[in-house]
Amino acid sequence: MNKMLQRLCALALVALSFALLGCGTQNAADGKKIIRVGGTLDVTDSTMDPAKEWTGWYVLRCGIGETLFRLDDEMRPQPWLAERAENISPTDWRITLKDNVVFSNGEKMTAEKVAASLQRTAEINPRAAWLRGAAYTAEGNVLTIRTKEPYATLVNDLCDPYAIILDVAGTKDFDQAPIATGPFTLASYEPYLSAVMTRNEHYWDGTVRADEVIYTKIPDPAALAMALESGEIDAALDLNPEDAETIAASDKFTLIRTPQARVYQLYMNFDRLTDPAVRTAIMCGVDKDIIGTQYLKGGMTAASGAFLPSTPYRAPAPLSYDPQKARALLAAAGYQDSDGDGIVEKNGVPLVIGLSIYRRLSSEAIATEMQAQLRRVGIKIEVHPHEKSTFFSSGDFDLGIYSVVTMPTGDPYAFLRDAVGSTGVANYGHYRSASADQALSQLAVTFDPAQRIQLVNQIQQQVIDDRAMDFIGFNTMQVGMAKGVSGLLSTPSDYYQVTKDLDKE
């Protein structure tokens, strides 16, 4: 399909999407200020309850909910609904709440309500299990939390979107209408498609400039750019590199590029890729620099570890791009191209590996280039795209690319626990390492920063040494906005977007 035909198809998709949604390009006739945001990401599935699974990310992005602490651009926790936190003992934390916070129903946020919200989350979300069984003491606007075990990253983990504070007693429908403290309230949403947010008239932190914000999922990147160019939306998240260049060259738009703590993680399924020589050859056969600088035109920065170079965590000693070494490893393991088709075989079986991806950001483009690169070392890659990331949970994949924020709370522990730990909820490759598990157990109760850095580095190196997973590169978020639009955030942490200051002239 040529480029002109692609754009015509994209334009048709834009028209169809907005016809179905009933969206126009102007504010409503009653003078309301409506701001339309488009992106490739789902709205949610069947719930907008932030305590469930990963739904809190959507609720936070849409400006509906807020947490006690939030991450700044250097991924450090800062007070938000709280004033401060004090570590009294390895298990005791005293959190002083801001005194002027109210929920969207006008009810005051109290220490008792915060405790009820956190207790509910701990029972619902497996990632918040560290809070299960904690004891809470509420005195005025001071909440004391006593965890069952020492927990060094409590403040960091209270930045996680699952820890959005809700008025539990005041919420009648957690799935459809959570009562939170953000600048907007949820008016309606269509699963996977759109969400409509209206101004929170009780917002505690100043004037909310927009009357309404509409988020629409536009999965096709070309259609997303076309929607911005045609004025159907005011801002476009997740622009692909090619369209971002076009938007940047126009005087009608502003382009914001933000390096993120979101890495393209390559999972190896240990139940299927049992030969370490094959896993090593895959890691040596991928040229990450070429993918980032040439293929994605700066939309990705090559990575050798899970955490941004700007953090104190040292990347593991990498397996450098070395196609000759990859071919030699396969040959030594008994793989030969006996029929001359460019793909090696062993015992008469060609080396064909499925690469499953979640269609998000540049995952599909990365997979296509990896497919070409690995063919040059004798591995045939079959790319299997998915609209949702749920395929990981079933284990029905050989390789999988997933773009994940590796410091979602400003600290590596939560990511490493979930992705690397033997019982981790995101250990989709079924990796098992007694050494990594032991280091993770130590990390959970280690408060000294230098010791934490050492343990994180040790775990990362173990993962690479075991050829358990690889890290292709860090995503650069590219956001296009019409001139006159302001207040839409683009941050390294990926989930602070809609704010009270979102506005357009």
GROMACS .gro file of N, CA and C in nm, residues 12-153:
model
  426
   12ALA      N    1  -1.035   0.794   0.632
   12ALA     CA    2  -1.164   0.726   0.643
   12ALA      C    3  -1.187   0.673   0.784
   13LEU      N    4  -1.080   0.620   0.846
   13LEU     CA    5  -1.091   0.571   0.983
   13LEU      C    6  -1.124   0.683   1.080
   14VAL      N    7  -1.060   0.800   1.060
   14VAL     CA    8  -1.088   0.915   1.145
   14VAL      C    9  -1.235   0.954   1.135
   15ALA      N   10  -1.284   0.965   1.010
   15ALA     CA   11  -1.421   1.006   0.989
   15ALA      C   12  -1.519   0.908   1.053
   16LEU      N   13  -1.491   0.777   1.037
   16LEU     CA   14  -1.578   0.675   1.094
   16LEU      C   15  -1.577   0.680   1.246
   17SER      N   16  -1.457   0.694   1.305
   17SER     CA   17  -1.446   0.696   1.451
   17SER      C   18  -1.527   0.810   1.510
   18PHE      N   19  -1.513   0.927   1.453
   18PHE     CA   20  -1.577   1.042   1.512
   18PHE      C   21  -1.725   1.050   1.476
   19ALA      N   22  -1.764   0.988   1.365
   19ALA     CA   23  -1.907   0.978   1.335
   19ALA      C   24  -1.975   0.888   1.438
   20LEU      N   25  -1.907   0.778   1.473
   20LEU     CA   26  -1.963   0.688   1.572
   20LEU      C   27  -1.972   0.753   1.709
   21LEU      N   28  -1.873   0.836   1.741
   21LEU     CA   29  -1.871   0.900   1.871
   21LEU      C   30  -1.955   1.027   1.877
   22GLY      N   31  -1.992   1.079   1.760
   22GLY     CA   32  -2.067   1.205   1.759
   22GLY      C   33  -1.982   1.323   1.796
   23CYS      N   34  -1.852   1.318   1.768
   23CYS     CA   35  -1.759   1.424   1.806
   23CYS      C   36  -1.744   1.523   1.692
   24GLY      N   37  -1.740   1.647   1.723
   24GLY     CA   38  -1.713   1.751   1.626
   24GLY      C   39  -1.584   1.820   1.657
   25THR      N   40  -1.556   1.926   1.583
   25THR     CA   41  -1.429   1.993   1.601
   25THR      C   42  -1.439   2.120   1.684
   26GLN      N   43  -1.560   2.162   1.719
   26GLN     CA   44  -1.576   2.287   1.792
   26GLN      C   45  -1.631   2.260   1.931
   27ASN      N   46  -1.622   2.360   2.017
   27ASN     CA   47  -1.685   2.348   2.147
   27ASN      C   48  -1.836   2.343   2.131
   28ALA      N   49  -1.903   2.295   2.232
   28ALA     CA   50  -2.048   2.281   2.226
   28ALA      C   51  -2.115   2.417   2.209
   29ALA      N   52  -2.237   2.413   2.157
   29ALA     CA   53  -2.307   2.538   2.128
   29ALA      C   54  -2.335   2.619   2.253
   30ASP      N   55  -2.336   2.555   2.369
   30ASP     CA   56  -2.363   2.629   2.492
   30ASP      C   57  -2.239   2.698   2.547
   31GLY      N   58  -2.130   2.698   2.471
   31GLY     CA   59  -2.010   2.770   2.511
   31GLY      C   60  -1.915   2.693   2.598
   32LYS      N   61  -1.938   2.564   2.619
   32LYS     CA   62  -1.848   2.485   2.701
   32LYS      C   63  -1.713   2.470   2.633
   33LYS      N   64  -1.609   2.470   2.714
   33LYS     CA   65  -1.474   2.448   2.662
   33LYS      C   66  -1.446   2.298   2.667
   34ILE      N   67  -1.446   2.236   2.549
   34ILE     CA   68  -1.427   2.091   2.539
   34ILE      C   69  -1.293   2.065   2.471
   35ILE      N   70  -1.211   1.983   2.534
   35ILE     CA   71  -1.080   1.950   2.479
   35ILE      C   72  -1.078   1.802   2.446
   36ARG      N   73  -1.040   1.774   2.321
   36ARG     CA   74  -1.041   1.637   2.271
   36ARG      C   75  -0.898   1.585   2.258
   37VAL      N   76  -0.875   1.472   2.320
   37VAL     CA   77  -0.743   1.409   2.320
   37VAL      C   78  -0.755   1.272   2.254
   38GLY      N   79  -0.663   1.241   2.165
   38GLY     CA   80  -0.661   1.109   2.103
   38GLY      C   81  -0.532   1.037   2.134
   39GLY      N   82  -0.538   0.906   2.134
   39GLY     CA   83  -0.418   0.825   2.159
   39GLY      C   84  -0.441   0.683   2.115
   40THR      N   85  -0.334   0.607   2.107
   40THR     CA   86  -0.343   0.468   2.063
   40THR      C   87  -0.379   0.373   2.176
   41LEU      N   88  -0.380   0.422   2.300
   41LEU     CA   89  -0.401   0.337   2.416
   41LEU      C   90  -0.549   0.315   2.443
   42ASP      N   91  -0.584   0.196   2.491
   42ASP     CA   92  -0.721   0.168   2.532
   42ASP      C   93  -0.764   0.266   2.640
   43VAL      N   94  -0.896   0.287   2.649
   43VAL     CA   95  -0.949   0.362   2.762
   43VAL      C   96  -0.947   0.272   2.884
   44THR      N   97  -1.013   0.159   2.876
   44THR     CA   98  -1.013   0.053   2.977
   44THR      C   99  -1.099  -0.058   2.921
   45ASP      N  100  -1.127  -0.159   3.000
   45ASP     CA  101  -1.215  -0.264   2.949
   45ASP      C  102  -1.355  -0.253   3.010
   46SER      N  103  -1.377  -0.316   3.123
   46SER     CA  104  -1.512  -0.316   3.180
   46SER      C  105  -1.522  -0.242   3.311
   47THR      N  106  -1.418  -0.169   3.348
   47THR     CA  107  -1.420  -0.102   3.478
   47THR      C  108  -1.331   0.021   3.477
   48MET      N  109  -1.368   0.117   3.560
   48MET     CA  110  -1.281   0.231   3.587
   48MET      C  111  -1.249   0.238   3.737
   49ASP      N  112  -1.246   0.121   3.798
   49ASP     CA  113  -1.209   0.111   3.939
   49ASP      C  114  -1.057   0.105   3.948
   50PRO      N  115  -0.992   0.210   4.003
   50PRO     CA  116  -0.845   0.214   4.003
   50PRO      C  117  -0.780   0.104   4.086
   51ALA      N  118  -0.855   0.042   4.175
   51ALA     CA  119  -0.797  -0.064   4.258
   51ALA      C  120  -0.781  -0.195   4.183
   52LYS      N  121  -0.845  -0.208   4.068
   52LYS     CA  122  -0.844  -0.334   3.995
   52LYS      C  123  -0.732  -0.337   3.891
   53GLU      N  124  -0.650  -0.440   3.898
   53GLU     CA  125  -0.544  -0.467   3.801
   53GLU      C  126  -0.465  -0.339   3.769
   54TRP      N  127  -0.464  -0.297   3.639
   54TRP     CA  128  -0.386  -0.179   3.597
   54TRP      C  129  -0.476  -0.060   3.562
   55THR      N  130  -0.603  -0.066   3.604
   55THR     CA  131  -0.699   0.037   3.566
   55THR      C  132  -0.663   0.174   3.621
   56GLY      N  133  -0.593   0.178   3.733
   56GLY     CA  134  -0.556   0.306   3.793
   56GLY      C  135  -0.478   0.395   3.699
   57TRP      N  136  -0.402   0.335   3.605
   57TRP     CA  137  -0.326   0.414   3.509
   57TRP      C  138  -0.421   0.500   3.424
   58TYR      N  139  -0.533   0.441   3.381
   58TYR     CA  140  -0.629   0.515   3.299
   58TYR      C  141  -0.695   0.626   3.383
   59VAL      N  142  -0.730   0.592   3.506
   59VAL     CA  143  -0.800   0.687   3.593
   59VAL      C  144  -0.710   0.807   3.624
   60LEU      N  145  -0.581   0.781   3.642
   60LEU     CA  146  -0.487   0.889   3.670
   60LEU      C  147  -0.462   0.972   3.545
   61ARG      N  148  -0.443   0.906   3.430
   61ARG     CA  149  -0.419   0.978   3.305
   61ARG      C  150  -0.535   1.072   3.271
   62CYS      N  151  -0.657   1.028   3.301
   62CYS     CA  152  -0.775   1.106   3.265
   62CYS      C  153  -0.806   1.219   3.363
   63GLY      N  154  -0.723   1.234   3.466
   63GLY     CA  155  -0.743   1.343   3.561
   63GLY      C  156  -0.856   1.319   3.658
   64ILE      N  157  -0.895   1.192   3.676
   64ILE     CA  158  -1.006   1.160   3.766
   64ILE      C  159  -0.956   1.137   3.908
   65GLY      N  160  -0.842   1.071   3.921
   65GLY     CA  161  -0.792   1.034   4.053
   65GLY      C  162  -0.654   1.090   4.082
   66GLU      N  163  -0.618   1.090   4.209
   66GLU     CA  164  -0.487   1.137   4.256
   66GLU      C  165  -0.440   1.045   4.368
   67THR      N  166  -0.309   1.045   4.392
   67THR     CA  167  -0.249   0.961   4.494
   67THR      C  168  -0.188   1.047   4.604
   68LEU      N  169  -0.149   0.985   4.714
   68LEU     CA  170  -0.091   1.060   4.825
   68LEU      C  171   0.040   1.126   4.785
   69PHE      N  172   0.118   1.056   4.701
   69PHE     CA  173   0.245   1.109   4.652
   69PHE      C  174   0.249   1.089   4.501
   70ARG      N  175   0.328   1.171   4.433
   70ARG     CA  176   0.344   1.158   4.288
   70ARG      C  177   0.490   1.173   4.252
   71LEU      N  178   0.526   1.125   4.133
   71LEU     CA  179   0.666   1.129   4.089
   71LEU      C  180   0.694   1.257   4.013
   72ASP      N  181   0.811   1.318   4.041
   72ASP     CA  182   0.851   1.433   3.962
   72ASP      C  183   0.925   1.384   3.837
   73ASP      N  184   0.978   1.476   3.758
   73ASP     CA  185   1.040   1.437   3.631
   73ASP      C  186   1.170   1.361   3.650
   74GLU      N  187   1.223   1.359   3.772
   74GLU     CA  188   1.341   1.279   3.802
   74GLU      C  189   1.304   1.151   3.875
   75MET      N  190   1.173   1.118   3.870
   75MET     CA  191   1.119   0.994   3.926
   75MET      C  192   1.137   0.985   4.077
   76ARG      N  193   1.130   1.101   4.143
   76ARG     CA  194   1.137   1.103   4.289
   76ARG      C  195   1.000   1.134   4.345
   77PRO      N  196   0.958   1.063   4.452
   77PRO     CA  197   0.826   1.090   4.511
   77PRO      C  198   0.817   1.229   4.572
   78GLN      N  199   0.707   1.296   4.545
   78GLN     CA  200   0.678   1.427   4.601
   78GLN      C  201   0.537   1.425   4.658
   79PRO      N  202   0.510   1.505   4.763
   79PRO     CA  203   0.374   1.508   4.819
   79PRO      C  204   0.271   1.553   4.717
   80TRP      N  205   0.152   1.494   4.727
   80TRP     CA  206   0.039   1.537   4.642
   80TRP      C  207  -0.084   1.556   4.730
   81LEU      N  208  -0.154   1.449   4.765
   81LEU     CA  209  -0.263   1.463   4.862
   81LEU      C  210  -0.210   1.465   5.005
   82ALA      N  211  -0.088   1.421   5.022
   82ALA     CA  212  -0.022   1.424   5.153
   82ALA      C  213   0.072   1.542   5.163
   83GLU      N  214   0.100   1.583   5.284
   83GLU     CA  215   0.200   1.688   5.310
   83GLU      C  216   0.339   1.630   5.320
   84ARG      N  217   0.350   1.516   5.389
   84ARG     CA  218   0.482   1.457   5.411
   84ARG      C  219   0.465   1.315   5.466
   85ALA      N  220   0.575   1.240   5.465
   85ALA     CA  221   0.580   1.107   5.523
   85ALA      C  222   0.704   1.096   5.609
   86GLU      N  223   0.692   1.030   5.723
   86GLU     CA  224   0.805   1.009   5.814
   86GLU      C  225   0.817   0.860   5.844
   87ASN      N  226   0.937   0.809   5.831
   87ASN     CA  227   0.963   0.670   5.862
   87ASN      C  228   1.002   0.659   6.009
   88ILE      N  229   0.910   0.609   6.090
   88ILE     CA  230   0.931   0.603   6.235
   88ILE      C  231   1.014   0.482   6.274
   89SER      N  232   0.991   0.371   6.204
   89SER     CA  233   1.065   0.246   6.227
   89SER      C  234   1.057   0.166   6.098
   90PRO      N  235   1.127   0.055   6.088
   90PRO     CA  236   1.121  -0.024   5.964
   90PRO      C  237   0.979  -0.063   5.922
   91THR      N  238   0.886  -0.066   6.019
   91THR     CA  239   0.749  -0.105   5.985
   91THR      C  240   0.648   0.007   6.004
   92ASP      N  241   0.690   0.121   6.056
   92ASP     CA  242   0.595   0.227   6.089
   92ASP      C  243   0.621   0.355   6.009
   93TRP      N  244   0.513   0.405   5.947
   93TRP     CA  245   0.520   0.528   5.869
   93TRP      C  246   0.409   0.623   5.912
   94ARG      N  247   0.445   0.747   5.934
   94ARG     CA  248   0.348   0.850   5.970
   94ARG      C  249   0.328   0.942   5.850
   95ILE      N  250   0.205   0.949   5.802
   95ILE     CA  251   0.173   1.032   5.684
   95ILE      C  252   0.079   1.144   5.725
   96THR      N  253   0.124   1.266   5.704
   96THR     CA  254   0.041   1.383   5.732
   96THR      C  255  -0.029   1.424   5.603
   97LEU      N  256  -0.162   1.433   5.609
   97LEU     CA  257  -0.242   1.464   5.491
   97LEU      C  258  -0.264   1.614   5.478
   98LYS      N  259  -0.281   1.660   5.356
   98LYS     CA  260  -0.321   1.799   5.335
   98LYS      C  261  -0.462   1.818   5.391
   99ASP      N  262  -0.484   1.934   5.446
   99ASP     CA  263  -0.607   1.956   5.521
   99ASP      C  264  -0.722   2.008   5.435
  100ASN      N  265  -0.694   2.046   5.310
  100ASN     CA  266  -0.797   2.110   5.229
  100ASN      C  267  -0.849   2.024   5.116
  101VAL      N  268  -0.818   1.895   5.117
  101VAL     CA  269  -0.858   1.808   5.007
  101VAL      C  270  -1.002   1.760   5.026
  102VAL      N  271  -1.080   1.769   4.919
  102VAL     CA  272  -1.216   1.715   4.921
  102VAL      C  273  -1.234   1.624   4.799
  103PHE      N  274  -1.326   1.530   4.812
  103PHE     CA  275  -1.360   1.441   4.702
  103PHE      C  276  -1.457   1.512   4.607
  104SER      N  277  -1.481   1.451   4.493
  104SER     CA  278  -1.568   1.513   4.393
  104SER      C  279  -1.714   1.522   4.438
  105ASN      N  280  -1.750   1.452   4.546
  105ASN     CA  281  -1.884   1.464   4.602
  105ASN      C  282  -1.892   1.569   4.712
  106GLY      N  283  -1.782   1.642   4.735
  106GLY     CA  284  -1.779   1.748   4.835
  106GLY      C  285  -1.737   1.702   4.973
  107GLU      N  286  -1.719   1.570   4.992
  107GLU     CA  287  -1.679   1.518   5.122
  107GLU      C  288  -1.531   1.544   5.148
  108LYS      N  289  -1.496   1.577   5.270
  108LYS     CA  290  -1.357   1.604   5.306
  108LYS      C  291  -1.278   1.473   5.310
  109MET      N  292  -1.155   1.478   5.259
  109MET     CA  293  -1.065   1.363   5.270
  109MET      C  294  -1.008   1.359   5.411
  110THR      N  295  -1.032   1.250   5.480
  110THR     CA  296  -0.983   1.233   5.617
  110THR      C  297  -0.888   1.113   5.623
  111ALA      N  298  -0.818   1.103   5.733
  111ALA     CA  299  -0.727   0.990   5.751
  111ALA      C  300  -0.806   0.858   5.750
  112GLU      N  301  -0.927   0.860   5.806
  112GLU     CA  302  -1.009   0.739   5.806
  112GLU      C  303  -1.047   0.697   5.664
  113LYS      N  304  -1.082   0.795   5.581
  113LYS     CA  305  -1.119   0.763   5.443
  113LYS      C  306  -0.999   0.714   5.362
  114VAL      N  307  -0.883   0.772   5.388
  114VAL     CA  308  -0.762   0.725   5.319
  114VAL      C  309  -0.731   0.581   5.359
  115ALA      N  310  -0.743   0.551   5.488
  115ALA     CA  311  -0.718   0.414   5.535
  115ALA      C  312  -0.815   0.316   5.470
  116ALA      N  313  -0.943   0.354   5.460
  116ALA     CA  314  -1.043   0.267   5.399
  116ALA      C  315  -1.011   0.241   5.252
  117SER      N  316  -0.963   0.344   5.183
  117SER     CA  317  -0.929   0.329   5.041
  117SER      C  318  -0.810   0.236   5.023
  118LEU      N  319  -0.705   0.254   5.103
  118LEU     CA  320  -0.587   0.169   5.092
  118LEU      C  321  -0.617   0.024   5.131
  119GLN      N  322  -0.698   0.007   5.233
  119GLN     CA  323  -0.734  -0.129   5.275
  119GLN      C  324  -0.810  -0.200   5.163
  120ARG      N  325  -0.901  -0.130   5.100
  120ARG     CA  326  -0.978  -0.189   4.990
  120ARG      C  327  -0.884  -0.229   4.874
  121THR      N  328  -0.791  -0.141   4.839
  121THR     CA  329  -0.697  -0.170   4.731
  121THR      C  330  -0.613  -0.292   4.764
  122ALA      N  331  -0.567  -0.302   4.888
  122ALA     CA  332  -0.482  -0.414   4.929
  122ALA      C  333  -0.555  -0.547   4.913
  123GLU      N  334  -0.684  -0.547   4.935
  123GLU     CA  335  -0.760  -0.671   4.922
  123GLU      C  336  -0.790  -0.707   4.778
  124ILE      N  337  -0.793  -0.606   4.689
  124ILE     CA  338  -0.834  -0.629   4.550
  124ILE      C  339  -0.716  -0.652   4.458
  125ASN      N  340  -0.606  -0.576   4.476
  125ASN     CA  341  -0.498  -0.576   4.379
  125ASN      C  342  -0.378  -0.657   4.430
  126PRO      N  343  -0.339  -0.761   4.360
  126PRO     CA  344  -0.225  -0.843   4.405
  126PRO      C  345  -0.095  -0.763   4.418
  127ARG      N  346  -0.078  -0.658   4.336
  127ARG     CA  347   0.045  -0.579   4.344
  127ARG      C  348   0.050  -0.496   4.471
  128ALA      N  349  -0.064  -0.481   4.539
  128ALA     CA  350  -0.067  -0.406   4.665
  128ALA      C  351  -0.072  -0.499   4.785
  129ALA      N  352  -0.036  -0.625   4.764
  129ALA     CA  353  -0.045  -0.723   4.873
  129ALA      C  354   0.044  -0.686   4.991
  130TRP      N  355   0.147  -0.603   4.966
  130TRP     CA  356   0.236  -0.561   5.075
  130TRP      C  357   0.159  -0.484   5.183
  131LEU      N  358   0.045  -0.426   5.148
  131LEU     CA  359  -0.038  -0.353   5.245
  131LEU      C  360  -0.139  -0.442   5.316
  132ARG      N  361  -0.152  -0.565   5.267
  132ARG     CA  362  -0.251  -0.654   5.327
  132ARG      C  363  -0.210  -0.688   5.469
  133GLY      N  364  -0.301  -0.672   5.559
  133GLY     CA  365  -0.271  -0.699   5.700
  133GLY      C  366  -0.206  -0.584   5.774
  134ALA      N  367  -0.185  -0.470   5.705
  134ALA     CA  368  -0.128  -0.353   5.773
  134ALA      C  369  -0.228  -0.297   5.873
  135ALA      N  370  -0.174  -0.233   5.977
  135ALA     CA  371  -0.258  -0.169   6.079
  135ALA      C  372  -0.257  -0.018   6.056
  136TYR      N  373  -0.374   0.044   6.068
  136TYR     CA  374  -0.387   0.188   6.044
  136TYR      C  375  -0.436   0.257   6.170
  137THR      N  376  -0.374   0.372   6.198
  137THR     CA  377  -0.419   0.456   6.308
  137THR      C  378  -0.444   0.596   6.253
  138ALA      N  379  -0.566   0.646   6.272
  138ALA     CA  380  -0.604   0.777   6.220
  138ALA      C  381  -0.625   0.874   6.335
  139GLU      N  382  -0.548   0.983   6.332
  139GLU     CA  383  -0.560   1.088   6.433
  139GLU      C  384  -0.562   1.222   6.362
  140GLY      N  385  -0.680   1.282   6.351
  140GLY     CA  386  -0.691   1.408   6.279
  140GLY      C  387  -0.655   1.388   6.133
  141ASN      N  388  -0.558   1.465   6.085
  141ASN     CA  389  -0.515   1.450   5.946
  141ASN      C  390  -0.385   1.370   5.936
  142VAL      N  391  -0.357   1.289   6.039
  142VAL     CA  392  -0.236   1.207   6.040
  142VAL      C  393  -0.275   1.060   6.035
  143LEU      N  394  -0.217   0.989   5.939
  143LEU     CA  395  -0.241   0.846   5.925
  143LEU      C  396  -0.110   0.772   5.951
  144THR      N  397  -0.113   0.677   6.044
  144THR     CA  398   0.003   0.592   6.069
  144THR      C  399  -0.024   0.454   6.013
  145ILE      N  400   0.071   0.405   5.934
  145ILE     CA  401   0.059   0.272   5.874
  145ILE      C  402   0.169   0.184   5.932
  146ARG      N  403   0.128   0.072   5.988
  146ARG     CA  404   0.225  -0.027   6.037
  146ARG      C  405   0.214  -0.152   5.949
  147THR      N  406   0.318  -0.178   5.870
  147THR     CA  407   0.317  -0.294   5.782
  147THR      C  408   0.357  -0.420   5.859
  148LYS      N  409   0.318  -0.536   5.807
  148LYS     CA  410   0.348  -0.662   5.875
  148LYS      C  411   0.498  -0.690   5.875
  149GLU      N  412   0.565  -0.649   5.767
  149GLU     CA  413   0.709  -0.667   5.754
  149GLU      C  414   0.772  -0.532   5.719
  150PRO      N  415   0.903  -0.517   5.744
  150PRO     CA  416   0.970  -0.393   5.699
  150PRO      C  417   0.949  -0.374   5.550
  151TYR      N  418   0.918  -0.251   5.510
  151TYR     CA  419   0.891  -0.223   5.369
  151TYR      C  420   0.951  -0.089   5.333
  152ALA      N  421   1.064  -0.095   5.264
  152ALA     CA  422   1.145   0.026   5.243
  152ALA      C  423   1.085   0.122   5.141
  153THR      N  424   1.000   0.074   5.051
  153THR     CA  425   0.953   0.159   4.941
  153THR      C  426   0.808   0.202   4.959
   0.00000   0.00000   0.00000
